[in-house]
Amino acid sequence: QIIKQMKKQLLQLIESHSKTTSAANGRNKGGGMQATSSFLKMDTHRSGSITAEEFQTWVVNMGWNITEEELELILGKYYPQDKSNSGGIKFDDFAHFIDELKHVDI
């Protein structure tokens, strides 16, 4: 139950970021753009994937203090097992993760 609530909070952060980005760009972004915008913001190494560190840093910068263990529970199967810059969550997996967050029931 707590993990489901945390997933909902994460979705709210991502949606909040998307609305802020959309307003700043003067555009209305849909679900696909929401994932794209968030992914690009998180991928600070510009490697084409998001490491656990990048994901956690973005979440903390958005104002949510989250532990690595909590992040691993929230990301589940999408959690990047390879902590180096060469591994991580690719965009397609990130988009699937966002879709799954939208369907979490509390």
PDB file of N, CA and C in Angstrom:
ATOM      1  N   GLN A   1       0.831  -1.198   0.000  1.00  0.00           N
ATOM      2  CA  GLN A   1       0.000   0.000   0.000  1.00  0.00           C
ATOM      3  C   GLN A   1       0.872   1.257   0.000  1.00  0.00           C
ATOM      4  N   ILE A   2       1.898   1.273   0.805  1.00  0.00           N
ATOM      5  CA  ILE A   2       2.787   2.431   0.862  1.00  0.00           C
ATOM      6  C   ILE A   2       3.494   2.624  -0.473  1.00  0.00           C
ATOM      7  N   ILE A   3       3.923   1.530  -1.076  1.00  0.00           N
ATOM      8  CA  ILE A   3       4.599   1.618  -2.373  1.00  0.00           C
ATOM      9  C   ILE A   3       3.645   2.181  -3.423  1.00  0.00           C
ATOM     10  N   LYS A   4       2.397   1.781  -3.398  1.00  0.00           N
ATOM     11  CA  LYS A   4       1.417   2.316  -4.342  1.00  0.00           C
ATOM     12  C   LYS A   4       1.249   3.820  -4.146  1.00  0.00           C
ATOM     13  N   GLN A   5       1.211   4.254  -2.904  1.00  0.00           N
ATOM     14  CA  GLN A   5       1.088   5.691  -2.621  1.00  0.00           C
ATOM     15  C   GLN A   5       2.322   6.438  -3.118  1.00  0.00           C
ATOM     16  N   MET A   6       3.490   5.838  -2.931  1.00  0.00           N
ATOM     17  CA  MET A   6       4.720   6.467  -3.393  1.00  0.00           C
ATOM     18  C   MET A   6       4.737   6.552  -4.920  1.00  0.00           C
ATOM     19  N   LYS A   7       4.222   5.523  -5.581  1.00  0.00           N
ATOM     20  CA  LYS A   7       4.157   5.547  -7.042  1.00  0.00           C
ATOM     21  C   LYS A   7       3.232   6.673  -7.509  1.00  0.00           C
ATOM     22  N   LYS A   8       2.126   6.861  -6.821  1.00  0.00           N
ATOM     23  CA  LYS A   8       1.206   7.953  -7.157  1.00  0.00           C
ATOM     24  C   LYS A   8       1.887   9.301  -6.964  1.00  0.00           C
ATOM     25  N   GLN A   9       2.656   9.433  -5.877  1.00  0.00           N
ATOM     26  CA  GLN A   9       3.391  10.674  -5.628  1.00  0.00           C
ATOM     27  C   GLN A   9       4.396  10.937  -6.742  1.00  0.00           C
ATOM     28  N   LEU A  10       5.073   9.902  -7.172  1.00  0.00           N
ATOM     29  CA  LEU A  10       6.052  10.047  -8.237  1.00  0.00           C
ATOM     30  C   LEU A  10       5.364  10.499  -9.527  1.00  0.00           C
ATOM     31  N   LEU A  11       4.229   9.900  -9.837  1.00  0.00           N
ATOM     32  CA  LEU A  11       3.483  10.316 -11.026  1.00  0.00           C
ATOM     33  C   LEU A  11       3.091  11.787 -10.918  1.00  0.00           C
ATOM     34  N   GLN A  12       2.678  12.219  -9.745  1.00  0.00           N
ATOM     35  CA  GLN A  12       2.319  13.629  -9.551  1.00  0.00           C
ATOM     36  C   GLN A  12       3.527  14.533  -9.787  1.00  0.00           C
ATOM     37  N   LEU A  13       4.699  14.120  -9.326  1.00  0.00           N
ATOM     38  CA  LEU A  13       5.916  14.904  -9.573  1.00  0.00           C
ATOM     39  C   LEU A  13       6.194  15.011 -11.070  1.00  0.00           C
ATOM     40  N   ILE A  14       6.082  13.893 -11.758  1.00  0.00           N
ATOM     41  CA  ILE A  14       6.360  13.877 -13.194  1.00  0.00           C
ATOM     42  C   ILE A  14       5.336  14.733 -13.934  1.00  0.00           C
ATOM     43  N   GLU A  15       4.062  14.605 -13.553  1.00  0.00           N
ATOM     44  CA  GLU A  15       3.029  15.422 -14.188  1.00  0.00           C
ATOM     45  C   GLU A  15       3.241  16.898 -13.877  1.00  0.00           C
ATOM     46  N   SER A  16       3.640  17.212 -12.664  1.00  0.00           N
ATOM     47  CA  SER A  16       3.908  18.592 -12.274  1.00  0.00           C
ATOM     48  C   SER A  16       5.045  19.163 -13.108  1.00  0.00           C
ATOM     49  N   HIS A  17       6.102  18.382 -13.277  1.00  0.00           N
ATOM     50  CA  HIS A  17       7.237  18.816 -14.096  1.00  0.00           C
ATOM     51  C   HIS A  17       6.786  19.045 -15.534  1.00  0.00           C
ATOM     52  N   SER A  18       5.964  18.139 -16.036  1.00  0.00           N
ATOM     53  CA  SER A  18       5.498  18.247 -17.409  1.00  0.00           C
ATOM     54  C   SER A  18       4.678  19.510 -17.615  1.00  0.00           C
ATOM     55  N   LYS A  19       3.798  19.839 -16.659  1.00  0.00           N
ATOM     56  CA  LYS A  19       2.980  21.046 -16.767  1.00  0.00           C
ATOM     57  C   LYS A  19       3.848  22.289 -16.705  1.00  0.00           C
ATOM     58  N   THR A  20       4.849  22.291 -15.842  1.00  0.00           N
ATOM     59  CA  THR A  20       5.765  23.427 -15.731  1.00  0.00           C
ATOM     60  C   THR A  20       6.532  23.607 -17.027  1.00  0.00           C
ATOM     61  N   THR A  21       7.034  22.508 -17.581  1.00  0.00           N
ATOM     62  CA  THR A  21       7.776  22.567 -18.832  1.00  0.00           C
ATOM     63  C   THR A  21       6.870  23.021 -19.964  1.00  0.00           C
ATOM     64  N   SER A  22       5.653  22.495 -19.983  1.00  0.00           N
ATOM     65  CA  SER A  22       4.691  22.858 -21.019  1.00  0.00           C
ATOM     66  C   SER A  22       4.362  24.340 -20.959  1.00  0.00           C
ATOM     67  N   ALA A  23       4.130  24.855 -19.772  1.00  0.00           N
ATOM     68  CA  ALA A  23       3.799  26.275 -19.608  1.00  0.00           C
ATOM     69  C   ALA A  23       4.980  27.145 -20.022  1.00  0.00           C
ATOM     70  N   ALA A  24       6.175  26.722 -19.681  1.00  0.00           N
ATOM     71  CA  ALA A  24       7.372  27.495 -20.021  1.00  0.00           C
ATOM     72  C   ALA A  24       7.590  27.537 -21.535  1.00  0.00           C
ATOM     73  N   ASN A  25       7.209  26.452 -22.209  1.00  0.00           N
ATOM     74  CA  ASN A  25       7.388  26.385 -23.657  1.00  0.00           C
ATOM     75  C   ASN A  25       6.171  26.892 -24.418  1.00  0.00           C
ATOM     76  N   GLY A  26       5.108  27.217 -23.686  1.00  0.00           N
ATOM     77  CA  GLY A  26       3.906  27.710 -24.336  1.00  0.00           C
ATOM     78  C   GLY A  26       3.152  26.661 -25.112  1.00  0.00           C
ATOM     79  N   ARG A  27       3.291  25.396 -24.715  1.00  0.00           N
ATOM     80  CA  ARG A  27       2.640  24.293 -25.418  1.00  0.00           C
ATOM     81  C   ARG A  27       1.879  23.422 -24.448  1.00  0.00           C
ATOM     82  N   ASN A  28       0.951  22.698 -24.989  1.00  0.00           N
ATOM     83  CA  ASN A  28       0.222  21.698 -24.212  1.00  0.00           C
ATOM     84  C   ASN A  28       0.776  20.334 -24.589  1.00  0.00           C
ATOM     85  N   LYS A  29       1.422  19.687 -23.647  1.00  0.00           N
ATOM     86  CA  LYS A  29       2.056  18.411 -23.937  1.00  0.00           C
ATOM     87  C   LYS A  29       1.165  17.257 -23.514  1.00  0.00           C
ATOM     88  N   GLY A  30       1.098  16.257 -24.361  1.00  0.00           N
ATOM     89  CA  GLY A  30       0.317  15.077 -24.049  1.00  0.00           C
ATOM     90  C   GLY A  30       1.135  14.070 -23.287  1.00  0.00           C
ATOM     91  N   GLY A  31       0.580  12.864 -23.113  1.00  0.00           N
ATOM     92  CA  GLY A  31       1.234  11.818 -22.338  1.00  0.00           C
ATOM     93  C   GLY A  31       2.594  11.425 -22.875  1.00  0.00           C
ATOM     94  N   GLY A  32       2.713  11.301 -24.217  1.00  0.00           N
ATOM     95  CA  GLY A  32       3.991  10.942 -24.807  1.00  0.00           C
ATOM     96  C   GLY A  32       5.036  12.014 -24.570  1.00  0.00           C
ATOM     97  N   MET A  33       4.622  13.254 -24.707  1.00  0.00           N
ATOM     98  CA  MET A  33       5.543  14.356 -24.467  1.00  0.00           C
ATOM     99  C   MET A  33       5.910  14.445 -22.995  1.00  0.00           C
ATOM    100  N   GLN A  34       4.975  14.049 -22.138  1.00  0.00           N
ATOM    101  CA  GLN A  34       5.248  14.056 -20.701  1.00  0.00           C
ATOM    102  C   GLN A  34       6.419  13.127 -20.396  1.00  0.00           C
ATOM    103  N   ALA A  35       6.387  11.942 -20.934  1.00  0.00           N
ATOM    104  CA  ALA A  35       7.473  10.989 -20.711  1.00  0.00           C
ATOM    105  C   ALA A  35       8.770  11.500 -21.330  1.00  0.00           C
ATOM    106  N   THR A  36       8.681  12.046 -22.532  1.00  0.00           N
ATOM    107  CA  THR A  36       9.869  12.547 -23.219  1.00  0.00           C
ATOM    108  C   THR A  36      10.520  13.685 -22.436  1.00  0.00           C
ATOM    109  N   SER A  37       9.711  14.639 -22.016  1.00  0.00           N
ATOM    110  CA  SER A  37      10.208  15.790 -21.275  1.00  0.00           C
ATOM    111  C   SER A  37      10.894  15.367 -19.983  1.00  0.00           C
ATOM    112  N   SER A  38      10.242  14.500 -19.234  1.00  0.00           N
ATOM    113  CA  SER A  38      10.806  14.040 -17.964  1.00  0.00           C
ATOM    114  C   SER A  38      12.068  13.224 -18.189  1.00  0.00           C
ATOM    115  N   PHE A  39      12.050  12.361 -19.183  1.00  0.00           N
ATOM    116  CA  PHE A  39      13.213  11.525 -19.474  1.00  0.00           C
ATOM    117  C   PHE A  39      14.423  12.393 -19.804  1.00  0.00           C
ATOM    118  N   LEU A  40      14.230  13.371 -20.677  1.00  0.00           N
ATOM    119  CA  LEU A  40      15.334  14.244 -21.068  1.00  0.00           C
ATOM    120  C   LEU A  40      15.871  15.037 -19.889  1.00  0.00           C
ATOM    121  N   LYS A  41      14.991  15.461 -18.997  1.00  0.00           N
ATOM    122  CA  LYS A  41      15.415  16.208 -17.815  1.00  0.00           C
ATOM    123  C   LYS A  41      16.234  15.311 -16.879  1.00  0.00           C
ATOM    124  N   MET A  42      15.830  14.039 -16.749  1.00  0.00           N
ATOM    125  CA  MET A  42      16.520  13.123 -15.841  1.00  0.00           C
ATOM    126  C   MET A  42      17.851  12.627 -16.398  1.00  0.00           C
ATOM    127  N   ASP A  43      17.944  12.480 -17.708  1.00  0.00           N
ATOM    128  CA  ASP A  43      19.139  11.908 -18.333  1.00  0.00           C
ATOM    129  C   ASP A  43      20.244  12.963 -18.422  1.00  0.00           C
ATOM    130  N   THR A  44      20.795  13.303 -17.269  1.00  0.00           N
ATOM    131  CA  THR A  44      21.792  14.379 -17.202  1.00  0.00           C
ATOM    132  C   THR A  44      23.111  14.003 -17.875  1.00  0.00           C
ATOM    133  N   HIS A  45      23.415  12.717 -17.966  1.00  0.00           N
ATOM    134  CA  HIS A  45      24.649  12.279 -18.626  1.00  0.00           C
ATOM    135  C   HIS A  45      24.483  12.221 -20.143  1.00  0.00           C
ATOM    136  N   ARG A  46      23.253  12.405 -20.614  1.00  0.00           N
ATOM    137  CA  ARG A  46      22.926  12.332 -22.048  1.00  0.00           C
ATOM    138  C   ARG A  46      23.406  11.021 -22.664  1.00  0.00           C
ATOM    139  N   SER A  47      23.156   9.931 -21.916  1.00  0.00           N
ATOM    140  CA  SER A  47      23.591   8.610 -22.353  1.00  0.00           C
ATOM    141  C   SER A  47      22.493   7.847 -23.076  1.00  0.00           C
ATOM    142  N   GLY A  48      21.269   8.380 -23.056  1.00  0.00           N
ATOM    143  CA  GLY A  48      20.154   7.670 -23.669  1.00  0.00           C
ATOM    144  C   GLY A  48      19.467   6.728 -22.706  1.00  0.00           C
ATOM    145  N   SER A  49      19.903   6.759 -21.456  1.00  0.00           N
ATOM    146  CA  SER A  49      19.253   5.962 -20.417  1.00  0.00           C
ATOM    147  C   SER A  49      19.387   6.704 -19.092  1.00  0.00           C
ATOM    148  N   ILE A  50      18.526   6.349 -18.148  1.00  0.00           N
ATOM    149  CA  ILE A  50      18.531   6.997 -16.838  1.00  0.00           C
ATOM    150  C   ILE A  50      19.090   6.016 -15.817  1.00  0.00           C
ATOM    151  N   THR A  51      20.159   6.417 -15.161  1.00  0.00           N
ATOM    152  CA  THR A  51      20.714   5.578 -14.105  1.00  0.00           C
ATOM    153  C   THR A  51      19.889   5.774 -12.835  1.00  0.00           C
ATOM    154  N   ALA A  52      20.075   4.889 -11.878  1.00  0.00           N
ATOM    155  CA  ALA A  52      19.385   5.021 -10.593  1.00  0.00           C
ATOM    156  C   ALA A  52      19.762   6.340  -9.940  1.00  0.00           C
ATOM    157  N   GLU A  53      21.033   6.711 -10.049  1.00  0.00           N
ATOM    158  CA  GLU A  53      21.505   7.964  -9.457  1.00  0.00           C
ATOM    159  C   GLU A  53      20.828   9.170 -10.107  1.00  0.00           C
ATOM    160  N   GLU A  54      20.725   9.167 -11.428  1.00  0.00           N
ATOM    161  CA  GLU A  54      20.070  10.276 -12.128  1.00  0.00           C
ATOM    162  C   GLU A  54      18.606  10.385 -11.726  1.00  0.00           C
ATOM    163  N   PHE A  55      17.928   9.246 -11.644  1.00  0.00           N
ATOM    164  CA  PHE A  55      16.520   9.235 -11.287  1.00  0.00           C
ATOM    165  C   PHE A  55      16.340   9.783  -9.871  1.00  0.00           C
ATOM    166  N   GLN A  56      17.153   9.287  -8.949  1.00  0.00           N
ATOM    167  CA  GLN A  56      17.046   9.722  -7.558  1.00  0.00           C
ATOM    168  C   GLN A  56      17.369  11.210  -7.424  1.00  0.00           C
ATOM    169  N   THR A  57      18.383  11.677  -8.121  1.00  0.00           N
ATOM    170  CA  THR A  57      18.749  13.096  -8.069  1.00  0.00           C
ATOM    171  C   THR A  57      17.598  13.964  -8.547  1.00  0.00           C
ATOM    172  N   TRP A  58      16.956  13.568  -9.650  1.00  0.00           N
ATOM    173  CA  TRP A  58      15.829  14.338 -10.175  1.00  0.00           C
ATOM    174  C   TRP A  58      14.693  14.397  -9.156  1.00  0.00           C
ATOM    175  N   VAL A  59      14.359  13.254  -8.554  1.00  0.00           N
ATOM    176  CA  VAL A  59      13.275  13.198  -7.570  1.00  0.00           C
ATOM    177  C   VAL A  59      13.595  14.096  -6.374  1.00  0.00           C
ATOM    178  N   VAL A  60      14.819  14.036  -5.887  1.00  0.00           N
ATOM    179  CA  VAL A  60      15.227  14.873  -4.755  1.00  0.00           C
ATOM    180  C   VAL A  60      15.160  16.351  -5.150  1.00  0.00           C
ATOM    181  N   ASN A  61      15.619  16.682  -6.347  1.00  0.00           N
ATOM    182  CA  ASN A  61      15.559  18.066  -6.818  1.00  0.00           C
ATOM    183  C   ASN A  61      14.122  18.566  -6.957  1.00  0.00           C
ATOM    184  N   MET A  62      13.198  17.658  -7.156  1.00  0.00           N
ATOM    185  CA  MET A  62      11.783  18.018  -7.245  1.00  0.00           C
ATOM    186  C   MET A  62      11.154  18.158  -5.856  1.00  0.00           C
ATOM    187  N   GLY A  63      11.955  17.921  -4.806  1.00  0.00           N
ATOM    188  CA  GLY A  63      11.484  18.152  -3.446  1.00  0.00           C
ATOM    189  C   GLY A  63      11.065  16.925  -2.667  1.00  0.00           C
ATOM    190  N   TRP A  64      11.362  15.741  -3.189  1.00  0.00           N
ATOM    191  CA  TRP A  64      10.957  14.512  -2.511  1.00  0.00           C
ATOM    192  C   TRP A  64      12.213  13.761  -2.097  1.00  0.00           C
ATOM    193  N   ASN A  65      12.449  13.673  -0.799  1.00  0.00           N
ATOM    194  CA  ASN A  65      13.616  12.972  -0.283  1.00  0.00           C
ATOM    195  C   ASN A  65      13.317  11.476  -0.272  1.00  0.00           C
ATOM    196  N   ILE A  66      13.974  10.750  -1.139  1.00  0.00           N
ATOM    197  CA  ILE A  66      13.699   9.327  -1.312  1.00  0.00           C
ATOM    198  C   ILE A  66      15.007   8.547  -1.175  1.00  0.00           C
ATOM    199  N   THR A  67      14.929   7.407  -0.518  1.00  0.00           N
ATOM    200  CA  THR A  67      16.116   6.570  -0.358  1.00  0.00           C
ATOM    201  C   THR A  67      16.283   5.684  -1.592  1.00  0.00           C
ATOM    202  N   GLU A  68      17.477   5.143  -1.736  1.00  0.00           N
ATOM    203  CA  GLU A  68      17.725   4.233  -2.854  1.00  0.00           C
ATOM    204  C   GLU A  68      16.842   2.989  -2.749  1.00  0.00           C
ATOM    205  N   GLU A  69      16.615   2.522  -1.531  1.00  0.00           N
ATOM    206  CA  GLU A  69      15.765   1.347  -1.330  1.00  0.00           C
ATOM    207  C   GLU A  69      14.322   1.636  -1.757  1.00  0.00           C
ATOM    208  N   GLU A  70      13.818   2.825  -1.406  1.00  0.00           N
ATOM    209  CA  GLU A  70      12.461   3.202  -1.813  1.00  0.00           C
ATOM    210  C   GLU A  70      12.374   3.325  -3.330  1.00  0.00           C
ATOM    211  N   LEU A  71      13.404   3.892  -3.917  1.00  0.00           N
ATOM    212  CA  LEU A  71      13.435   4.035  -5.366  1.00  0.00           C
ATOM    213  C   LEU A  71      13.405   2.674  -6.046  1.00  0.00           C
ATOM    214  N   GLU A  72      14.167   1.741  -5.505  1.00  0.00           N
ATOM    215  CA  GLU A  72      14.193   0.388  -6.079  1.00  0.00           C
ATOM    216  C   GLU A  72      12.816  -0.263  -5.992  1.00  0.00           C
ATOM    217  N   LEU A  73      12.120  -0.068  -4.869  1.00  0.00           N
ATOM    218  CA  LEU A  73      10.777  -0.634  -4.714  1.00  0.00           C
ATOM    219  C   LEU A  73       9.779   0.006  -5.683  1.00  0.00           C
ATOM    220  N   ILE A  74       9.880   1.308  -5.864  1.00  0.00           N
ATOM    221  CA  ILE A  74       8.959   2.014  -6.755  1.00  0.00           C
ATOM    222  C   ILE A  74       9.193   1.622  -8.210  1.00  0.00           C
ATOM    223  N   LEU A  75      10.461   1.583  -8.613  1.00  0.00           N
ATOM    224  CA  LEU A  75      10.768   1.270 -10.005  1.00  0.00           C
ATOM    225  C   LEU A  75      10.578  -0.204 -10.330  1.00  0.00           C
ATOM    226  N   GLY A  76      10.675  -1.055  -9.317  1.00  0.00           N
ATOM    227  CA  GLY A  76      10.463  -2.484  -9.530  1.00  0.00           C
ATOM    228  C   GLY A  76      11.341  -3.044 -10.634  1.00  0.00           C
ATOM    229  N   LYS A  77      10.719  -3.679 -11.612  1.00  0.00           N
ATOM    230  CA  LYS A  77      11.468  -4.325 -12.695  1.00  0.00           C
ATOM    231  C   LYS A  77      12.243  -3.324 -13.554  1.00  0.00           C
ATOM    232  N   TYR A  78      11.904  -2.050 -13.462  1.00  0.00           N
ATOM    233  CA  TYR A  78      12.604  -1.034 -14.247  1.00  0.00           C
ATOM    234  C   TYR A  78      13.853  -0.504 -13.544  1.00  0.00           C
ATOM    235  N   TYR A  79      14.065  -0.907 -12.291  1.00  0.00           N
ATOM    236  CA  TYR A  79      15.224  -0.421 -11.544  1.00  0.00           C
ATOM    237  C   TYR A  79      16.503  -0.854 -12.245  1.00  0.00           C
ATOM    238  N   PRO A  80      17.373   0.104 -12.590  1.00  0.00           N
ATOM    239  CA  PRO A  80      18.602  -0.264 -13.303  1.00  0.00           C
ATOM    240  C   PRO A  80      19.572  -1.004 -12.396  1.00  0.00           C
ATOM    241  N   GLN A  81      19.813  -2.249 -12.708  1.00  0.00           N
ATOM    242  CA  GLN A  81      20.709  -3.063 -11.891  1.00  0.00           C
ATOM    243  C   GLN A  81      22.163  -2.639 -12.076  1.00  0.00           C
ATOM    244  N   ASP A  82      22.475  -2.132 -13.256  1.00  0.00           N
ATOM    245  CA  ASP A  82      23.820  -1.651 -13.546  1.00  0.00           C
ATOM    246  C   ASP A  82      23.879  -0.186 -13.142  1.00  0.00           C
ATOM    247  N   LYS A  83      24.619   0.135 -12.090  1.00  0.00           N
ATOM    248  CA  LYS A  83      24.656   1.499 -11.554  1.00  0.00           C
ATOM    249  C   LYS A  83      25.563   2.443 -12.355  1.00  0.00           C
ATOM    250  N   SER A  84      26.300   1.910 -13.320  1.00  0.00           N
ATOM    251  CA  SER A  84      27.199   2.756 -14.113  1.00  0.00           C
ATOM    252  C   SER A  84      26.408   3.578 -15.122  1.00  0.00           C
ATOM    253  N   ASN A  85      27.065   4.496 -15.755  1.00  0.00           N
ATOM    254  CA  ASN A  85      26.417   5.330 -16.762  1.00  0.00           C
ATOM    255  C   ASN A  85      26.015   4.542 -17.996  1.00  0.00           C
ATOM    256  N   SER A  86      26.597   3.361 -18.196  1.00  0.00           N
ATOM    257  CA  SER A  86      26.296   2.579 -19.394  1.00  0.00           C
ATOM    258  C   SER A  86      24.980   1.820 -19.271  1.00  0.00           C
ATOM    259  N   GLY A  87      24.474   1.679 -18.054  1.00  0.00           N
ATOM    260  CA  GLY A  87      23.225   0.963 -17.873  1.00  0.00           C
ATOM    261  C   GLY A  87      22.145   1.910 -17.435  1.00  0.00           C
ATOM    262  N   GLY A  88      20.959   1.408 -17.305  1.00  0.00           N
ATOM    263  CA  GLY A  88      19.878   2.255 -16.820  1.00  0.00           C
ATOM    264  C   GLY A  88      18.586   1.987 -17.549  1.00  0.00           C
ATOM    265  N   ILE A  89      17.662   2.880 -17.351  1.00  0.00           N
ATOM    266  CA  ILE A  89      16.334   2.754 -17.942  1.00  0.00           C
ATOM    267  C   ILE A  89      16.347   3.450 -19.296  1.00  0.00           C
ATOM    268  N   LYS A  90      16.091   2.692 -20.340  1.00  0.00           N
ATOM    269  CA  LYS A  90      15.982   3.258 -21.683  1.00  0.00           C
ATOM    270  C   LYS A  90      14.632   3.965 -21.819  1.00  0.00           C
ATOM    271  N   PHE A  91      14.498   4.818 -22.826  1.00  0.00           N
ATOM    272  CA  PHE A  91      13.289   5.614 -22.964  1.00  0.00           C
ATOM    273  C   PHE A  91      12.031   4.753 -23.079  1.00  0.00           C
ATOM    274  N   ASP A  92      12.056   3.706 -23.890  1.00  0.00           N
ATOM    275  CA  ASP A  92      10.855   2.870 -24.059  1.00  0.00           C
ATOM    276  C   ASP A  92      10.399   2.282 -22.732  1.00  0.00           C
ATOM    277  N   ASP A  93      11.351   1.812 -21.933  1.00  0.00           N
ATOM    278  CA  ASP A  93      11.005   1.268 -20.618  1.00  0.00           C
ATOM    279  C   ASP A  93      10.463   2.364 -19.709  1.00  0.00           C
ATOM    280  N   PHE A  94      11.042   3.558 -19.793  1.00  0.00           N
ATOM    281  CA  PHE A  94      10.568   4.678 -18.982  1.00  0.00           C
ATOM    282  C   PHE A  94       9.122   5.030 -19.357  1.00  0.00           C
ATOM    283  N   ALA A  95       8.821   5.049 -20.640  1.00  0.00           N
ATOM    284  CA  ALA A  95       7.458   5.346 -21.095  1.00  0.00           C
ATOM    285  C   ALA A  95       6.479   4.288 -20.579  1.00  0.00           C
ATOM    286  N   HIS A  96       6.892   3.018 -20.610  1.00  0.00           N
ATOM    287  CA  HIS A  96       6.048   1.940 -20.061  1.00  0.00           C
ATOM    288  C   HIS A  96       5.850   2.137 -18.564  1.00  0.00           C
ATOM    289  N   PHE A  97       6.909   2.521 -17.867  1.00  0.00           N
ATOM    290  CA  PHE A  97       6.830   2.766 -16.426  1.00  0.00           C
ATOM    291  C   PHE A  97       5.826   3.875 -16.133  1.00  0.00           C
ATOM    292  N   ILE A  98       5.871   4.974 -16.883  1.00  0.00           N
ATOM    293  CA  ILE A  98       4.928   6.080 -16.691  1.00  0.00           C
ATOM    294  C   ILE A  98       3.500   5.596 -16.913  1.00  0.00           C
ATOM    295  N   ASP A  99       3.294   4.805 -17.964  1.00  0.00           N
ATOM    296  CA  ASP A  99       1.953   4.256 -18.213  1.00  0.00           C
ATOM    297  C   ASP A  99       1.480   3.397 -17.053  1.00  0.00           C
ATOM    298  N   GLU A 100       2.386   2.587 -16.512  1.00  0.00           N
ATOM    299  CA  GLU A 100       2.027   1.737 -15.378  1.00  0.00           C
ATOM    300  C   GLU A 100       1.674   2.599 -14.141  1.00  0.00           C
ATOM    301  N   LEU A 101       2.412   3.688 -13.934  1.00  0.00           N
ATOM    302  CA  LEU A 101       2.100   4.571 -12.807  1.00  0.00           C
ATOM    303  C   LEU A 101       0.689   5.123 -12.918  1.00  0.00           C
ATOM    304  N   LYS A 102       0.255   5.392 -14.121  1.00  0.00           N
ATOM    305  CA  LYS A 102      -1.083   5.972 -14.344  1.00  0.00           C
ATOM    306  C   LYS A 102      -2.199   4.995 -13.977  1.00  0.00           C
ATOM    307  N   HIS A 103      -1.850   3.707 -13.897  1.00  0.00           N
ATOM    308  CA  HIS A 103      -2.858   2.679 -13.613  1.00  0.00           C
ATOM    309  C   HIS A 103      -2.725   2.061 -12.235  1.00  0.00           C
ATOM    310  N   VAL A 104      -1.963   2.688 -11.354  1.00  0.00           N
ATOM    311  CA  VAL A 104      -1.807   2.185  -9.994  1.00  0.00           C
ATOM    312  C   VAL A 104      -3.063   2.512  -9.206  1.00  0.00           C
ATOM    313  N   ASP A 105      -3.658   1.497  -8.610  1.00  0.00           N
ATOM    314  CA  ASP A 105      -4.826   1.689  -7.740  1.00  0.00           C
ATOM    315  C   ASP A 105      -4.390   1.714  -6.282  1.00  0.00           C
ATOM    316  N   ILE A 106      -4.933   2.672  -5.539  1.00  0.00           N
ATOM    317  CA  ILE A 106      -4.602   2.750  -4.100  1.00  0.00           C
ATOM    318  C   ILE A 106      -5.751   2.168  -3.303  1.00  0.00           C
TER     319      ILE A 106
END
